[in-house]
Structures are given as C-alpha cells and as structure tokens.
XYZ file of C-alpha atoms in Angstrom:
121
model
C 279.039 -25.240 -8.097
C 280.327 -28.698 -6.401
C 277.274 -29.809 -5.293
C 275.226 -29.247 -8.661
C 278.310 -30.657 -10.710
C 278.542 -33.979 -8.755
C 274.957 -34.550 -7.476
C 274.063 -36.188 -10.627
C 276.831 -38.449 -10.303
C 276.075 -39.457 -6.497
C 272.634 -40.152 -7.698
C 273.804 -42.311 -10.285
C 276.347 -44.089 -8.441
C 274.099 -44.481 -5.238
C 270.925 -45.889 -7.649
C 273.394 -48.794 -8.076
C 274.888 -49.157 -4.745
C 271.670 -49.344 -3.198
C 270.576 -52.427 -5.151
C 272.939 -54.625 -2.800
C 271.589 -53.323 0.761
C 272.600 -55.941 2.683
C 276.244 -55.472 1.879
C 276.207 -51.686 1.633
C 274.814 -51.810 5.504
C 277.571 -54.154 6.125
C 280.217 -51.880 4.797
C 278.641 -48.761 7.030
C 278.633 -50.955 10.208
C 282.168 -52.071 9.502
C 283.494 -48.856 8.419
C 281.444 -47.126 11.838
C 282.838 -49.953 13.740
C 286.722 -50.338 12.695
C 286.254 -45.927 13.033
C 285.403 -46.447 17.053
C 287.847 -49.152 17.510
C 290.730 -46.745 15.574
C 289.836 -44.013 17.870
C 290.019 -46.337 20.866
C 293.427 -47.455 20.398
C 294.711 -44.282 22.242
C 292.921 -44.502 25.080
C 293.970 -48.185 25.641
C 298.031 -47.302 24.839
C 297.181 -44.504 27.622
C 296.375 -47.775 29.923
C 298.595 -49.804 28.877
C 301.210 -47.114 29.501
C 300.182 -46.117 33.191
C 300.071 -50.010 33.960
C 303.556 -50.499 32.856
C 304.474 -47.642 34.777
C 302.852 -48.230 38.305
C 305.894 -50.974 39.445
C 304.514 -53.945 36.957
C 307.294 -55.967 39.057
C 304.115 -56.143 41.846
C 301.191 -55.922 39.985
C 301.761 -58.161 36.588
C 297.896 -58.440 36.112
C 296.724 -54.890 34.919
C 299.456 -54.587 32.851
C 298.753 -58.070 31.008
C 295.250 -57.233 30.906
C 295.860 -53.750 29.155
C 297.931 -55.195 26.414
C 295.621 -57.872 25.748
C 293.097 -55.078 25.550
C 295.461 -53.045 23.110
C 296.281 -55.861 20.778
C 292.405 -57.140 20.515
C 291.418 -53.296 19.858
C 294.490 -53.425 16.958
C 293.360 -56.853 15.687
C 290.046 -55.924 15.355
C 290.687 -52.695 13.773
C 292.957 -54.396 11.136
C 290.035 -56.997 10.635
C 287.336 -54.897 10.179
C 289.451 -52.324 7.757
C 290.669 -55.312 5.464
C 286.667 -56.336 5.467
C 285.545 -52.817 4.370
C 288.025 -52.897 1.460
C 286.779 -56.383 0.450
C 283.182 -55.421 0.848
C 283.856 -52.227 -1.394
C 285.656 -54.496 -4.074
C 282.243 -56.841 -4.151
C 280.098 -54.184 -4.054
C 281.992 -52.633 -6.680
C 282.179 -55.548 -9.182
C 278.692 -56.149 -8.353
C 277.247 -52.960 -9.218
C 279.693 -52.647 -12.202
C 278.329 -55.792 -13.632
C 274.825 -55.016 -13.585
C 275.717 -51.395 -15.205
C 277.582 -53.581 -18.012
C 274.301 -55.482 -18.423
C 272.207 -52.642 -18.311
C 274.591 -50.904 -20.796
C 274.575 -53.576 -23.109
C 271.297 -54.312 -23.270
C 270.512 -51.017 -24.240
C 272.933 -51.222 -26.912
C 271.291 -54.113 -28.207
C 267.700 -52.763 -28.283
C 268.963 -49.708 -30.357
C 269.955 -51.996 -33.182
C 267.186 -53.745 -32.783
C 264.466 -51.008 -32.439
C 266.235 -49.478 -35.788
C 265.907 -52.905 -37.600
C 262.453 -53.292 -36.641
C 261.343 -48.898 -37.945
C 263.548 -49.433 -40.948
C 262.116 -52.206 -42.545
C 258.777 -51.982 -41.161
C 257.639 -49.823 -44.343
C-alpha cells in the first residue's frame, strides 16, 4: 500500500531532482560526510575525556591535541549540515522553477491548441 501510493510521487519528484546532478551528488557527499563526522564526535569526546583524565598537569599535549580534534570534528559537522540545507533550498527552487515553466507552458499550449481546432473550420 505505501510503496504503490508514493512511488509515483518519488518518480516524479526524482525526474526533477535529477536534472541538477552535480548538486544532487553534492548534497549526498555532504549529507554522507557531515553523517560520519556526527558519528565521530563520540569517539573523539571518549579521547578527549581519557586525556583529561590521565594527569593533563604532565602531559598537556594529548589533551590539546584531542580537543582540537573534537572541535574540528564539531566545526565540520556544523559546516557541512548548514551546506546540505542550503544545497536542498537551491535544489529545491531550482527544480520548482523549471516545474513552474513546464506547468505554464503547458497551460499556454492548451489555449492555444483550442484556438488553433476551433477556428480552423
């Protein structure tokens, strides 16, 4: 029942979507990318965590280095999700305005295909 109710829609939607390849690829890889870096972020608060902890009063180095590792993997993250949701907006417009053309220019061949068999005899 889902599948046969909405698989004419995701054909619809992705016959537009897929006109702008470049950017839809580009929203994948970001949306893949800022994924791995979310999933990441534990692991490096596990590191940065255990550096603290082993006497950072000695050994100041590990512990820098795993915070600069957890605040590039945040940074990142936050960069690459704020990109997705820009990409989606562009794609979106962009896909919206060619359905507007398409839509329109349909509309306008109607009148004109009625003009043209109504007066043609």
């Amino acid at each position: 029942m889902f599948f046969a109710t909405y698989w004419p829609i995701l054909r619809f939607v992705a016959g537009y979507w897929l006109r702008f390849p470049r950017m839809l690829t580009a929203l994948v890889v970001a949306r893949i990318a800022s994924s791995l870096l979310d999933v990441t972020v534990p692991v490096a608060s596990g590191w940065l965590v255990d550096a603290v902890a082993s006497d950072p009063a000695r050994h100041l180095a590990p512990a820098i280095e795993a915070l600069a590792l957890f605040l590039g993997l945040i940074a990142g993250f936050f960069v690459l999700r704020n990109s997705v949701g820009l990409l989606i907006n562009r794609m979106t417009v962009d896909a919206m305005q060619a359905l507007v053309r398409e839509a329109f220019a349909k509309v306008q061949r109607f009148s004109a295909d009625w003009h043209a068999n109504a007066f043609a005899g």
